[in-house]
JSON list of C-alpha atoms in Angstrom, two decimals:
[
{"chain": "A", "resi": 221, "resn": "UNK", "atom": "CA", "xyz": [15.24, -11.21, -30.43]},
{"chain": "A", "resi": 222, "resn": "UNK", "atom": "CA", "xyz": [12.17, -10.45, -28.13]},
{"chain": "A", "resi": 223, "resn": "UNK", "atom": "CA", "xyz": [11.70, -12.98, -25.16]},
{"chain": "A", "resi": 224, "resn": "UNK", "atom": "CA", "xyz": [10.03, -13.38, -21.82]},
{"chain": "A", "resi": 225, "resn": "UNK", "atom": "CA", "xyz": [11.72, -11.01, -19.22]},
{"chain": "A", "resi": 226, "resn": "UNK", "atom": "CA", "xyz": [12.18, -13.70, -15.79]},
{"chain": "A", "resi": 227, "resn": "UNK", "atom": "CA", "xyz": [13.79, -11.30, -13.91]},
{"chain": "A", "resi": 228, "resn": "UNK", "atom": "CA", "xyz": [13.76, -7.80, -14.02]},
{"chain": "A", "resi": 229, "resn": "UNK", "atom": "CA", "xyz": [17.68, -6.31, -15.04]},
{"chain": "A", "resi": 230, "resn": "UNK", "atom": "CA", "xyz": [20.03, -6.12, -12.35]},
{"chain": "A", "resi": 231, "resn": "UNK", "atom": "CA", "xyz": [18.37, -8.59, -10.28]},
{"chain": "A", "resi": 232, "resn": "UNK", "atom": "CA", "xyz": [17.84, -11.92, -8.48]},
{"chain": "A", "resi": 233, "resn": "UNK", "atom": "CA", "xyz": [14.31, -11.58, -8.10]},
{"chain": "A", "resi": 234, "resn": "UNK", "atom": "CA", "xyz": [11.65, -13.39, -9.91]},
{"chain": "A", "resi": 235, "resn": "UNK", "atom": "CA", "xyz": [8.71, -11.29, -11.80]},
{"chain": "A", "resi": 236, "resn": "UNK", "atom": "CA", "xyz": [6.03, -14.01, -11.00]},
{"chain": "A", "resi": 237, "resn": "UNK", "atom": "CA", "xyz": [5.34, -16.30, -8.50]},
{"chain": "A", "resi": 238, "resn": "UNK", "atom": "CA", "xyz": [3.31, -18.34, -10.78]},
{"chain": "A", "resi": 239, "resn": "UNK", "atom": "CA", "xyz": [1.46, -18.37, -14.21]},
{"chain": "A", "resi": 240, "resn": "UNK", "atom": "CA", "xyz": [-1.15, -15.92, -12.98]},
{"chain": "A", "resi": 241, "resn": "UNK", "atom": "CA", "xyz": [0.63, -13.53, -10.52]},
{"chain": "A", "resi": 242, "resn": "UNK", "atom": "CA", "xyz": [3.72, -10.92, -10.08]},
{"chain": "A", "resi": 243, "resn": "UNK", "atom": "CA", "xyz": [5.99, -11.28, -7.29]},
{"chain": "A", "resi": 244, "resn": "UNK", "atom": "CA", "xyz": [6.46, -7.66, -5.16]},
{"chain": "A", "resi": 245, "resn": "UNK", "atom": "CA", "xyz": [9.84, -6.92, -7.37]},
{"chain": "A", "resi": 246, "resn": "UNK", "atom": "CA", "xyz": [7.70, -7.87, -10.57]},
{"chain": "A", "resi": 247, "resn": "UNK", "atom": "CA", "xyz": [4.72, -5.33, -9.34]},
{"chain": "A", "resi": 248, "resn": "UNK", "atom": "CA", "xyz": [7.22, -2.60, -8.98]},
{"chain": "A", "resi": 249, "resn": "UNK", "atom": "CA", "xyz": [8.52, -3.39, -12.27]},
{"chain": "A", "resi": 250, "resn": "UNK", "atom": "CA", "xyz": [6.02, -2.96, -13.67]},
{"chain": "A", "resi": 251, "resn": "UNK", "atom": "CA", "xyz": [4.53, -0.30, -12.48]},
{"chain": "A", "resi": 252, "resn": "UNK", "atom": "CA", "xyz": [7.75, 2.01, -13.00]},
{"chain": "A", "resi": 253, "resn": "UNK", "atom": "CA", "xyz": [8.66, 0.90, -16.63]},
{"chain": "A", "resi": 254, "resn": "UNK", "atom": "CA", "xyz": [4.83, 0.35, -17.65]},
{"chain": "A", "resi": 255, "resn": "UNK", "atom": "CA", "xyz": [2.35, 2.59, -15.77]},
{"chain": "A", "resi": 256, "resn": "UNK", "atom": "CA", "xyz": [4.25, 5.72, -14.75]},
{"chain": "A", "resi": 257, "resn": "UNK", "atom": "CA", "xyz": [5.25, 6.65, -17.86]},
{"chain": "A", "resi": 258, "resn": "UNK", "atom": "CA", "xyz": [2.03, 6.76, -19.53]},
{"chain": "A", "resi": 259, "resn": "UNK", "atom": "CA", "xyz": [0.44, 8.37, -16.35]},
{"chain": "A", "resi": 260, "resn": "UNK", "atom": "CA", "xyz": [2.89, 11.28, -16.39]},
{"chain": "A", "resi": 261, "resn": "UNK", "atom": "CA", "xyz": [2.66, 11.74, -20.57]},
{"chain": "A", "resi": 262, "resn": "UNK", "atom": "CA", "xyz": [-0.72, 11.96, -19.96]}
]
């Protein structure tokens, strides 16, 4: 079943600090599962 990700796998961290912004571990996680990959298949 698909669901909102809290907290990115193997960790305690939060992804957001609120309903508009990403905590530092959730800007890394994104940015390595999200935007690397589709900047170096590009």
């Amino acid at each position: 079943a698909d669901a909102c990700r809290v907290r990115p796998e193997n960790s305690t961290s939060l992804l957001q600090i609120d309903s508009g912004h990403l905590s530092a571990e959730g800007s890394l996680y994104v940015v390595r599962n999200y935007v690397l990959p589709r900047l170096v298949n590009e």
